[in-house]
Each structure stands twice: as structure tokens, then as C-alpha cells.
Amino acid sequence: MNKVTLKRKIGNRIMNGHPWIFANEVEKVEGTPAQGDIVEVFFHDNKFLGKGYYNSQSQIIVRLLTREKGIEVNDDFFLKKLQKCWQYRQKLGYTENCRLVFGEADGIPQLIIDKFNDYFVIQTIAFGIDVWKPALVKALEQLFKPKGIFERNDVPVRELEGLPQQKGFLSAPFDTRILINENGLKFYVDIENGQKTGYFLDQQDNRKAIKHIVKGSDVLGAFTYTGTFEIHAAAYGAKSVLGLDISANAVAQANKNAELNGLSHIVKFEVANAFDVLKQWGKEDKKWDVVMLDPPAFTKSRATIEKAITGYKEINLRGMKLLKKGGFLVTSSCTNLVNPELFLKIIDMAAKDAKRKIRQVLFQTQSPDHPIVWNMENTHYLKFLIIEVE
Ligand code: SAH
């Protein structure tokens, strides 16, 4: 067996249950592990720590899969893991659509599997999990008898692992524009060409949270993607809804989704740069009862965190300025680099600049099919806030 021994001084992170081992924490590697091989990891005093996948090309040289010595990592290991993931989601009531596997939070580092009813989308972002793709497909077939499985590995971070970016079928080909139900509404999901895995399942409970505040309101949504929040608003009784996204493709999909739900007389989507348009409408003193913002992560690295802070502050400031007195701002942030405390601070700064008084209505996170593991910061990433703006 290939063996990795850690230095005497290692981060508390590892003791606290975090599965990543950085190259500079390793004292020696015995044997000749190839990229993606399973290695056994030992503390400096030769006490067993766990087993995980090895990649000498990555700064994260080992990602632990288990801390139990007796457990073999084989096809059956992954079948049992997926079974456990599915039991958890079922227990919480996510039977139709859910994130079936949320990487580190489910003990399978860098694996994402989204379930869209009978269809599955897989991302294997590290070398060590990529090699188990056939086992994962076999396990899905055994557990779900899926109508289709698709790989969305067209993600740049794979290159840090020495893996190519790619996407394609892992089952017999099928029509990749599928239909899902969420909260009683229907949405097309383009699992081949949509963003990420095609759909943002992490906001599914948050979309329900706007139910009461949008009733009878004029609603403006920005960063709408395929229009999920806005179509919910229309279904929950909004008077009018306008949605904006910079992607023409997303807007076309959003308008189709509105039609699909028989709500196109209430909700319309337009292609626009939200930063420019919101600023312009602010100058024109246009007002809405509810403004909803769900921007992309403005940065991917801690080094450029200032960029994210500026982006969130700017867009929330512009959103607040468009609200009538007593209106509601519904705002999200999807990067773990901005923690909940910092996010609230940014909103507070935006309110002060906008000279508006705010009151928190609700503050929550991603839906529980994306569980959060304490001491693994990147598992707690979504902030969803509703404030009343005086
Ligand atoms: N609310 C959506 C997810 C939004 S993802 C949902 O729940 O499904 C972020 C979206 O912001 C993407 O669709 C992207 O195209 C869009 N976007 C990025 N920059 C933008 C900008 N400057 N103006 C408008 N939309 C933008």
C-alpha cells in the first residue's frame, strides 16, 4: 500500500475533521502512488489517520475519504456512500430534485451529483474521484434506474488537478433539455448547456420564502438566470415582475419558463447589465415594491476579495435605491469567501450609503440537501437575506 506520512506540525484543520492535506504538510511518501490512487495516511508518530485520494500535481496532495482503517475503497464503498446520501435527502423530503452528493459535506471530496427527477448530472472535480466515474455510474444505475446521466466537467478548476475540461453522456444519449417541478411550478433545465449543472437547486427553499412579500407587488429581479425567483413571484400573486439577466440565452429560457407556467402576462425578462440599468433607473427615480438580486460570485479567490465586497455593496446599494419606502430587498451571495457576517456588514454599509433604514426579515442559507459541515468553510456558502427598507 502507498503510504503518506505527515509532518509533526500539521494544521488543526485535519484534527477537526477537514479532509484536505496540503503538500507542505507531508513529510514523506512511500511507494509510487499514481495520480488518483488511494493512499494510506499516517501521523508523524505512525498512528493511522485515514485513506484518501492522492494527486502530487495538486497543492492538495491527499483528500481523505475515510478515517477507518478497516474500510476498503472500492465500487461497493461508493455504492454505500451514495445510498447514505440518498437516505439523508429522502429523510429531509428532497425526493424529486436535489443535490444528491455535495462533495466534502457528504464525505466524498470534489464530487457533485445533482438529481433532476430521473436525470443525474455529475461533476468529478479532483483526479481521485474522476477515476471512480464508472463506479459512480454503476451505483446510480443500481439505486435509481435513471433515464439519463450527464457529465458536466467543463469546469476550469479541473485543470489545477491535471484533468481536462469535458462534458457528455455517461448513459445512452437523451434529450438534455428536461423538465422539472419545483414548489408546484415547472422549469426547463438545460443540463448540457446551462450554467453549472443546469439549475441552482441550492435556492429551492429560498424561492418559497418570497411568497408573502410579493403579493400584489411590482417586483424587479436581477441576475435571474432562467427566471426561477421571478416566476415564483408571479405565481405567488405579484402584480408585475420584470427580470434582468446579461445572458441572452438565460433570458430566452426564462421567457419560455414563464410561458410554460402560463404567467407571461405578469412576468417578462429582458437582457441587460444589471449594474448599468439599475444605476440608470435610480437616476430616473423609478421605484418597485420588491427588488430581488442573485448575482454571481464576484471573485473566486481570497486575494481579490475586495472585488467581491465592492460588487455586492454596489449592486445592493443600487437595488435599495429603487425601493419604495417599506419595500423589500431580497438579496443573495453565493461565494463562501464572503462569510455571513461580512455579507451583513456589506448590506449595512450599502444601507448607510443609500441613507435607508433597514430591518431584517429573514436570513438563511442554502437548502439542507447541501448540508453544512462546521470547520469546512466552503460547505457554508450561500447567504439569502430579506430586509425591509424604510
Ligand atoms: N437566480 C438564479 C441564479 C442566478 S446566477 C436562479 O435562482 O436560478 C447569476 C446570473 O447572473 C447568471 O445567470 C448570469 O448570467 C447573470 N449575470 C452576471 N453578471 C450580470 C450582470 N452584470 N447583469 C445581469 N446579469 C448578470
Short mmCIF file of C-alpha atoms and ligand atoms in Angstrom, two decimals:
data_model
loop_
_atom_site.label_atom_id
_atom_site.label_comp_id
_atom_site.label_asym_id
_atom_site.label_seq_id
_atom_site.Cartn_x
_atom_site.Cartn_y
_atom_site.Cartn_z
CA MET A 1 0.00 0.00 0.00
CA ASN A 2 1.21 3.50 -0.77
CA LYS A 3 1.84 5.41 2.40
CA VAL A 4 1.90 9.12 3.16
CA THR A 5 3.36 10.30 6.47
CA LEU A 6 2.58 13.77 7.79
CA LYS A 7 4.98 16.23 9.40
CA ARG A 8 4.98 16.60 13.14
CA LYS A 9 3.34 20.03 12.90
CA ILE A 10 0.14 19.97 10.88
CA GLY A 11 -2.88 22.25 10.72
CA ASN A 12 -5.65 21.88 13.34
CA ARG A 13 -7.88 21.63 10.31
CA ILE A 14 -7.02 17.95 9.88
CA MET A 15 -7.74 17.12 13.54
CA ASN A 16 -11.03 19.00 13.29
CA GLY A 17 -12.22 16.64 10.58
CA HIS A 18 -11.28 18.52 7.43
CA PRO A 19 -10.38 16.09 4.63
CA TRP A 20 -7.70 18.10 2.82
CA ILE A 21 -3.98 17.51 3.26
CA PHE A 22 -1.67 20.06 1.68
CA ALA A 23 1.64 19.09 0.10
CA ASN A 24 3.58 21.16 2.64
CA GLU A 25 2.11 19.08 5.48
CA VAL A 26 3.64 15.86 4.15
CA GLU A 27 6.93 14.51 5.48
CA LYS A 28 7.35 11.55 3.11
CA VAL A 29 5.60 9.45 0.52
CA GLU A 30 6.44 5.73 0.37
CA GLY A 31 5.61 3.54 -2.62
CA THR A 32 4.87 5.03 -6.01
CA PRO A 33 1.28 6.28 -5.96
CA ALA A 34 -0.03 7.40 -9.35
CA GLN A 35 -2.40 10.38 -9.71
CA GLY A 36 -5.74 9.48 -8.20
CA ASP A 37 -4.54 6.36 -6.37
CA ILE A 38 -5.81 5.59 -2.89
CA VAL A 39 -3.11 6.08 -0.24
CA GLU A 40 -2.98 5.42 3.48
CA VAL A 41 -2.13 8.46 5.58
CA PHE A 42 -0.30 8.32 8.92
CA PHE A 43 0.57 10.90 11.54
CA HIS A 44 4.22 11.62 12.28
CA ASP A 45 4.18 9.06 15.11
CA ASN A 46 2.93 6.40 12.65
CA LYS A 47 -0.65 6.44 14.00
CA PHE A 48 -3.22 5.79 11.26
CA LEU A 49 -5.16 8.86 10.08
CA GLY A 50 -7.14 7.65 7.09
CA LYS A 51 -7.33 6.79 3.41
CA GLY A 52 -7.80 9.15 0.57
CA TYR A 53 -7.02 10.04 -2.98
CA TYR A 54 -3.57 11.20 -3.94
CA ASN A 55 -2.54 13.77 -6.51
CA SER A 56 1.03 15.04 -6.49
CA GLN A 57 0.08 17.62 -9.13
CA SER A 58 -2.35 19.38 -6.82
CA GLN A 59 -1.48 21.57 -3.84
CA ILE A 60 -3.99 19.41 -2.00
CA ILE A 61 -1.96 16.24 -2.20
CA VAL A 62 -4.46 13.97 -0.40
CA ARG A 63 -8.23 14.27 0.04
CA LEU A 64 -9.41 11.89 2.75
CA LEU A 65 -12.33 9.55 2.10
CA THR A 66 -12.37 7.67 5.35
CA ARG A 67 -10.71 7.67 8.75
CA GLU A 68 -11.48 4.00 9.33
CA LYS A 69 -8.63 1.59 8.83
CA GLY A 70 -10.68 -1.50 8.02
CA ILE A 71 -12.63 0.05 5.16
CA GLU A 72 -11.71 -0.84 1.57
CA VAL A 73 -12.21 1.86 -1.02
CA ASN A 74 -13.84 0.01 -3.91
CA ASP A 75 -17.03 0.12 -6.04
CA ASP A 76 -19.08 -1.04 -3.07
CA PHE A 77 -17.68 1.78 -0.92
CA PHE A 78 -19.11 4.34 -3.35
CA LEU A 79 -22.42 2.48 -3.70
CA LYS A 80 -22.83 2.58 0.10
CA LYS A 81 -21.86 6.27 0.22
CA LEU A 82 -24.44 7.17 -2.44
CA GLN A 83 -27.04 5.10 -0.64
CA LYS A 84 -26.39 7.09 2.52
CA CYS A 85 -26.60 10.38 0.66
CA TRP A 86 -29.94 9.36 -0.82
CA GLN A 87 -31.32 8.27 2.56
CA TYR A 88 -30.44 11.67 4.01
CA ARG A 89 -32.14 13.57 1.17
CA GLN A 90 -35.24 11.39 1.36
CA LYS A 91 -35.45 11.87 5.11
CA LEU A 92 -35.49 15.64 4.56
CA GLY A 93 -38.13 15.40 1.86
CA TYR A 94 -35.96 16.02 -1.21
CA THR A 95 -37.15 13.16 -3.34
CA GLU A 96 -37.66 14.72 -6.75
CA ASN A 97 -34.86 17.22 -7.28
CA CYS A 98 -31.88 17.56 -5.01
CA ARG A 99 -28.15 17.78 -4.73
CA LEU A 100 -27.63 14.09 -4.07
CA VAL A 101 -23.94 14.47 -3.31
CA PHE A 102 -22.39 17.69 -2.02
CA GLY A 103 -18.69 16.82 -2.09
CA GLU A 104 -16.81 17.29 1.17
CA ALA A 105 -20.06 17.73 3.11
CA ASP A 106 -21.01 14.16 2.18
CA GLY A 107 -17.54 12.74 2.74
CA ILE A 108 -16.77 12.38 -0.98
CA PRO A 109 -14.39 15.25 -1.73
CA GLN A 110 -14.92 17.10 -5.01
CA LEU A 111 -17.90 15.04 -6.16
CA ILE A 112 -21.14 16.78 -7.08
CA ILE A 113 -24.21 14.87 -8.20
CA ASP A 114 -27.45 16.73 -8.88
CA LYS A 115 -30.64 14.74 -9.25
CA PHE A 116 -33.29 16.19 -11.51
CA ASN A 117 -36.05 13.67 -11.07
CA ASP A 118 -34.92 10.74 -13.28
CA TYR A 119 -31.84 12.53 -14.63
CA PHE A 120 -28.45 12.93 -12.99
CA VAL A 121 -25.64 15.42 -13.57
CA ILE A 122 -22.17 14.58 -12.28
CA GLN A 123 -19.08 16.70 -11.64
CA THR A 124 -15.84 14.96 -10.62
CA ILE A 125 -13.52 17.83 -9.88
CA ALA A 126 -10.48 16.02 -8.44
CA PHE A 127 -8.35 13.34 -10.07
CA GLY A 128 -9.05 10.93 -7.25
CA ILE A 129 -12.80 10.95 -7.75
CA ASP A 130 -12.63 11.19 -11.54
CA VAL A 131 -11.14 7.70 -11.73
CA TRP A 132 -14.21 6.32 -9.91
CA LYS A 133 -16.67 7.66 -12.51
CA PRO A 134 -17.58 4.15 -13.80
CA ALA A 135 -18.30 3.03 -10.21
CA LEU A 136 -20.47 6.10 -9.60
CA VAL A 137 -22.45 5.49 -12.80
CA LYS A 138 -22.93 1.85 -11.82
CA ALA A 139 -24.13 2.88 -8.35
CA LEU A 140 -26.61 5.41 -9.78
CA GLU A 141 -27.95 2.78 -12.17
CA GLN A 142 -28.39 0.34 -9.32
CA LEU A 143 -30.06 2.83 -6.97
CA PHE A 144 -32.25 4.85 -9.35
CA LYS A 145 -32.53 3.23 -12.81
CA PRO A 146 -32.04 6.73 -14.27
CA LYS A 147 -33.39 7.93 -17.61
CA GLY A 148 -30.07 9.66 -18.19
CA ILE A 149 -26.71 10.58 -16.68
CA PHE A 150 -24.65 13.54 -17.92
CA GLU A 151 -21.16 14.72 -17.04
CA ARG A 152 -20.61 18.48 -16.59
CA ASN A 153 -16.90 18.53 -16.08
CA ASP A 154 -16.45 21.70 -18.13
CA VAL A 155 -15.06 23.49 -15.07
CA PRO A 156 -11.68 25.30 -15.13
CA VAL A 157 -10.61 24.09 -11.65
CA ARG A 158 -10.20 20.59 -13.09
CA GLU A 159 -7.10 21.86 -14.83
CA LEU A 160 -5.40 22.50 -11.46
CA GLU A 161 -5.75 18.75 -10.93
CA GLY A 162 -4.31 17.91 -14.35
CA LEU A 163 -7.73 16.95 -15.69
CA PRO A 164 -9.25 18.08 -18.99
CA GLN A 165 -12.48 20.07 -19.17
CA GLN A 166 -15.18 17.94 -20.75
CA LYS A 167 -18.90 17.23 -20.88
CA GLY A 168 -21.02 14.46 -22.33
CA PHE A 169 -23.29 11.50 -21.75
CA LEU A 170 -22.45 8.83 -19.20
CA SER A 171 -25.55 6.89 -20.22
CA ALA A 172 -27.30 6.36 -23.55
CA PRO A 173 -27.89 9.80 -25.14
CA PHE A 174 -31.13 11.61 -24.25
CA ASP A 175 -32.77 15.00 -24.83
CA THR A 176 -30.75 17.21 -22.49
CA ARG A 177 -33.43 19.87 -22.11
CA ILE A 178 -35.50 18.32 -19.35
CA LEU A 179 -38.49 19.47 -17.34
CA ILE A 180 -38.61 19.63 -13.55
CA ASN A 181 -41.21 20.58 -10.94
CA GLU A 182 -40.36 22.88 -8.07
CA ASN A 183 -42.81 24.16 -5.50
CA GLY A 184 -45.67 23.32 -7.88
CA LEU A 185 -44.12 25.20 -10.83
CA LYS A 186 -42.44 23.83 -13.94
CA PHE A 187 -38.99 24.71 -15.24
CA TYR A 188 -36.94 23.67 -18.23
CA VAL A 189 -33.41 22.72 -17.28
CA ASP A 190 -30.72 22.61 -19.94
CA ILE A 191 -28.31 20.19 -18.36
CA GLU A 192 -25.93 20.26 -21.32
CA ASN A 193 -25.51 23.99 -21.89
CA GLY A 194 -26.98 25.65 -18.80
CA GLN A 195 -24.83 27.20 -16.07
CA LYS A 196 -23.08 24.83 -13.62
CA THR A 197 -25.19 21.64 -13.62
CA GLY A 198 -28.03 23.46 -15.40
CA TYR A 199 -30.04 24.67 -12.42
CA PHE A 200 -29.48 26.24 -9.00
CA LEU A 201 -31.05 23.74 -6.62
CA ASP A 202 -29.49 25.47 -3.60
CA GLN A 203 -32.11 28.24 -3.73
CA GLN A 204 -35.14 25.96 -3.89
CA ASP A 205 -36.35 26.70 -0.36
CA ASN A 206 -35.42 30.37 -0.59
CA ARG A 207 -37.69 30.76 -3.62
CA LYS A 208 -40.59 29.77 -1.37
CA ALA A 209 -39.56 32.37 1.19
CA ILE A 210 -40.74 35.28 -1.00
CA LYS A 211 -44.33 34.03 -1.01
CA HIS A 212 -45.95 36.65 1.21
CA ILE A 213 -43.90 39.74 0.43
CA VAL A 214 -44.53 39.69 -3.32
CA LYS A 215 -48.31 39.50 -3.17
CA GLY A 216 -49.85 42.45 -5.08
CA SER A 217 -46.39 43.94 -5.66
CA ASP A 218 -44.39 45.28 -8.56
CA VAL A 219 -41.24 43.18 -8.50
CA LEU A 220 -37.87 43.73 -10.12
CA GLY A 221 -35.44 40.81 -10.31
CA ALA A 222 -31.84 40.99 -11.46
CA PHE A 223 -29.43 38.13 -12.20
CA THR A 224 -32.45 35.97 -12.94
CA TYR A 225 -30.80 33.17 -14.96
CA THR A 226 -33.79 31.04 -16.09
CA GLY A 227 -36.24 33.12 -14.09
CA THR A 228 -36.95 30.86 -11.15
CA PHE A 229 -37.39 33.52 -8.43
CA GLU A 230 -39.38 35.79 -10.75
CA ILE A 231 -41.74 33.03 -11.87
CA HIS A 232 -42.30 32.11 -8.23
CA ALA A 233 -43.12 35.79 -7.56
CA ALA A 234 -45.67 35.83 -10.38
CA ALA A 235 -47.23 32.59 -9.12
CA TYR A 236 -47.39 33.99 -5.57
CA GLY A 237 -49.55 36.89 -6.75
CA ALA A 238 -47.19 39.70 -7.77
CA LYS A 239 -48.87 42.43 -9.87
CA SER A 240 -45.97 42.68 -12.30
CA VAL A 241 -42.49 41.17 -12.50
CA LEU A 242 -39.54 42.29 -14.60
CA GLY A 243 -36.43 40.09 -14.68
CA LEU A 244 -32.99 41.03 -15.98
CA ASP A 245 -30.01 38.92 -16.96
CA ILE A 246 -26.93 39.67 -19.04
CA SER A 247 -27.16 36.32 -20.84
CA ALA A 248 -29.49 36.30 -23.86
CA ASN A 249 -29.66 32.54 -23.60
CA ALA A 250 -30.82 32.70 -19.97
CA VAL A 251 -33.44 35.33 -20.83
CA ALA A 252 -34.80 33.21 -23.69
CA GLN A 253 -35.08 30.24 -21.30
CA ALA A 254 -36.68 32.40 -18.63
CA ASN A 255 -39.35 33.66 -21.04
CA LYS A 256 -40.04 30.05 -22.06
CA ASN A 257 -40.39 29.10 -18.40
CA ALA A 258 -42.86 31.95 -17.86
CA GLU A 259 -44.91 30.69 -20.80
CA LEU A 260 -44.73 27.12 -19.55
CA ASN A 261 -46.38 28.21 -16.30
CA GLY A 262 -48.99 30.41 -18.02
CA LEU A 263 -47.53 33.52 -16.35
CA SER A 264 -46.13 35.50 -19.30
CA HIS A 265 -48.81 38.16 -18.86
CA ILE A 266 -47.27 39.00 -15.45
CA VAL A 267 -43.56 38.27 -15.78
CA LYS A 268 -41.22 39.48 -18.51
CA PHE A 269 -37.47 39.03 -18.91
CA GLU A 270 -35.02 41.32 -20.67
CA VAL A 271 -31.33 41.17 -21.49
CA ALA A 272 -29.47 43.84 -19.52
CA ASN A 273 -26.37 44.55 -17.50
CA ALA A 274 -27.93 44.94 -14.06
CA PHE A 275 -25.22 47.31 -12.83
CA ASP A 276 -25.86 49.81 -15.65
CA VAL A 277 -29.63 49.54 -15.76
CA LEU A 278 -30.18 49.76 -12.00
CA LYS A 279 -27.97 52.85 -11.86
CA GLN A 280 -29.87 54.47 -14.72
CA TRP A 281 -33.28 53.71 -13.19
CA GLY A 282 -32.06 55.10 -9.89
CA LYS A 283 -31.32 58.40 -11.60
CA GLU A 284 -34.78 58.33 -13.20
CA ASP A 285 -36.28 57.74 -9.73
CA LYS A 286 -38.11 54.57 -10.78
CA LYS A 287 -39.49 52.54 -7.86
CA TRP A 288 -40.53 48.97 -7.10
CA ASP A 289 -42.15 47.25 -4.10
CA VAL A 290 -39.70 44.35 -4.15
CA VAL A 291 -36.20 44.10 -5.63
CA MET A 292 -34.53 40.67 -5.87
CA LEU A 293 -30.79 40.23 -6.50
CA ASP A 294 -28.88 36.99 -7.00
CA PRO A 295 -25.53 37.97 -8.51
CA PRO A 296 -22.72 35.57 -9.38
CA ALA A 297 -19.67 35.22 -7.11
CA PHE A 298 -17.67 38.34 -7.92
CA THR A 299 -14.41 36.59 -7.11
CA LYS A 300 -13.03 33.09 -6.89
CA SER A 301 -10.01 33.83 -4.74
CA ARG A 302 -9.37 35.30 -1.33
CA ALA A 303 -6.69 37.55 -2.87
CA THR A 304 -9.33 39.52 -4.75
CA ILE A 305 -11.97 39.54 -2.03
CA GLU A 306 -12.15 43.35 -2.24
CA LYS A 307 -13.62 42.96 -5.70
CA ALA A 308 -16.47 40.89 -4.28
CA ILE A 309 -17.09 43.33 -1.43
CA THR A 310 -17.27 46.26 -3.86
CA GLY A 311 -19.55 44.33 -6.22
CA TYR A 312 -22.01 43.27 -3.51
CA LYS A 313 -22.06 46.71 -1.96
CA GLU A 314 -22.61 48.46 -5.26
CA ILE A 315 -25.42 46.27 -6.53
CA ASN A 316 -27.26 46.22 -3.19
CA LEU A 317 -26.97 49.98 -2.90
CA ARG A 318 -28.49 50.36 -6.36
CA GLY A 319 -31.21 47.86 -5.52
CA MET A 320 -32.15 49.68 -2.29
CA LYS A 321 -32.42 53.00 -4.12
CA LEU A 322 -35.10 51.52 -6.37
CA LEU A 323 -37.33 50.52 -3.47
CA LYS A 324 -40.42 52.36 -2.33
CA LYS A 325 -40.48 53.20 1.37
CA GLY A 326 -41.29 49.97 3.20
CA GLY A 327 -40.32 47.82 0.22
CA PHE A 328 -38.38 44.58 0.44
CA LEU A 329 -34.91 43.72 -0.77
CA VAL A 330 -34.33 40.02 -1.42
CA THR A 331 -30.61 39.50 -1.81
CA SER A 332 -28.19 36.59 -2.10
CA SER A 333 -24.48 35.88 -2.18
CA CYS A 334 -23.14 32.55 -3.35
CA THR A 335 -19.45 32.66 -2.52
CA ASN A 336 -18.03 31.14 0.66
CA LEU A 337 -15.27 33.78 0.55
CA VAL A 338 -17.80 36.30 1.86
CA ASN A 339 -18.96 34.81 5.14
CA PRO A 340 -22.43 35.56 6.57
CA GLU A 341 -21.10 38.16 9.00
CA LEU A 342 -19.23 40.03 6.26
CA PHE A 343 -22.24 39.86 3.95
CA LEU A 344 -24.47 41.53 6.56
CA LYS A 345 -21.78 44.16 7.10
CA ILE A 346 -21.74 44.91 3.36
CA ILE A 347 -25.53 45.26 3.31
CA ASP A 348 -25.31 47.58 6.32
CA MET A 349 -22.74 49.74 4.51
CA ALA A 350 -24.93 49.86 1.40
CA ALA A 351 -27.95 50.93 3.50
CA LYS A 352 -25.94 53.70 5.15
CA ASP A 353 -24.76 54.98 1.76
CA ALA A 354 -28.29 54.80 0.39
CA LYS A 355 -29.48 56.63 3.55
CA ARG A 356 -32.14 53.99 4.13
CA LYS A 357 -33.12 52.32 7.39
CA ILE A 358 -33.34 48.56 7.18
CA ARG A 359 -34.92 45.79 9.20
CA GLN A 360 -34.01 42.12 8.83
CA VAL A 361 -36.95 39.92 7.89
CA LEU A 362 -35.18 36.65 7.28
CA PHE A 363 -31.62 35.39 6.90
CA GLN A 364 -30.92 31.87 5.78
CA THR A 365 -28.60 29.71 3.74
CA GLN A 366 -28.68 27.02 1.08
CA SER A 367 -31.31 24.27 1.27
CA PRO A 368 -30.47 21.28 3.51
CA ASP A 369 -29.72 18.97 0.59
CA HIS A 370 -26.46 21.00 0.59
CA PRO A 371 -25.53 20.28 4.23
CA ILE A 372 -23.04 22.44 6.07
CA VAL A 373 -20.15 20.86 7.94
CA TRP A 374 -18.66 23.04 10.64
CA ASN A 375 -14.92 23.59 10.22
CA MET A 376 -15.28 23.17 6.43
CA GLU A 377 -15.90 26.77 5.43
CA ASN A 378 -16.51 26.05 1.78
CA THR A 379 -19.61 23.99 2.63
CA HIS A 380 -21.35 27.10 4.02
CA TYR A 381 -21.51 29.37 1.03
CA LEU A 382 -24.98 30.73 0.31
CA LYS A 383 -26.44 33.75 2.08
CA PHE A 384 -30.07 34.62 1.45
CA LEU A 385 -31.40 37.74 3.08
CA ILE A 386 -34.71 39.59 3.04
CA ILE A 387 -34.78 43.08 4.51
CA GLU A 388 -37.48 45.68 4.78
CA VAL A 389 -36.19 49.05 3.57
CA GLU A 390 -37.62 52.25 5.02
N1 SAH B 1 -31.30 33.49 -9.52
C1 SAH B 1 -30.86 32.42 -10.40
C2 SAH B 1 -29.36 32.21 -10.41
C3 SAH B 1 -28.55 33.41 -10.81
S1 SAH B 1 -26.92 33.01 -11.27
C4 SAH B 1 -31.56 31.14 -10.00
O1 SAH B 1 -32.03 31.02 -8.85
O2 SAH B 1 -31.64 30.24 -10.83
C5 SAH B 1 -26.29 34.58 -11.70
C6 SAH B 1 -26.78 35.14 -13.01
O3 SAH B 1 -26.28 36.46 -13.14
C7 SAH B 1 -26.33 34.41 -14.28
O4 SAH B 1 -27.47 33.99 -14.99
C8 SAH B 1 -25.55 35.45 -15.08
O5 SAH B 1 -25.82 35.38 -16.48
C9 SAH B 1 -26.08 36.74 -14.53
N2 SAH B 1 -25.21 37.93 -14.62
C10 SAH B 1 -23.88 38.03 -14.40
N3 SAH B 1 -23.46 39.32 -14.48
C11 SAH B 1 -24.56 40.07 -14.76
C12 SAH B 1 -24.81 41.47 -14.93
N4 SAH B 1 -23.81 42.35 -14.85
N5 SAH B 1 -26.07 41.87 -15.16
C13 SAH B 1 -27.09 40.97 -15.24
N6 SAH B 1 -26.92 39.65 -15.07
C14 SAH B 1 -25.69 39.19 -14.83
#
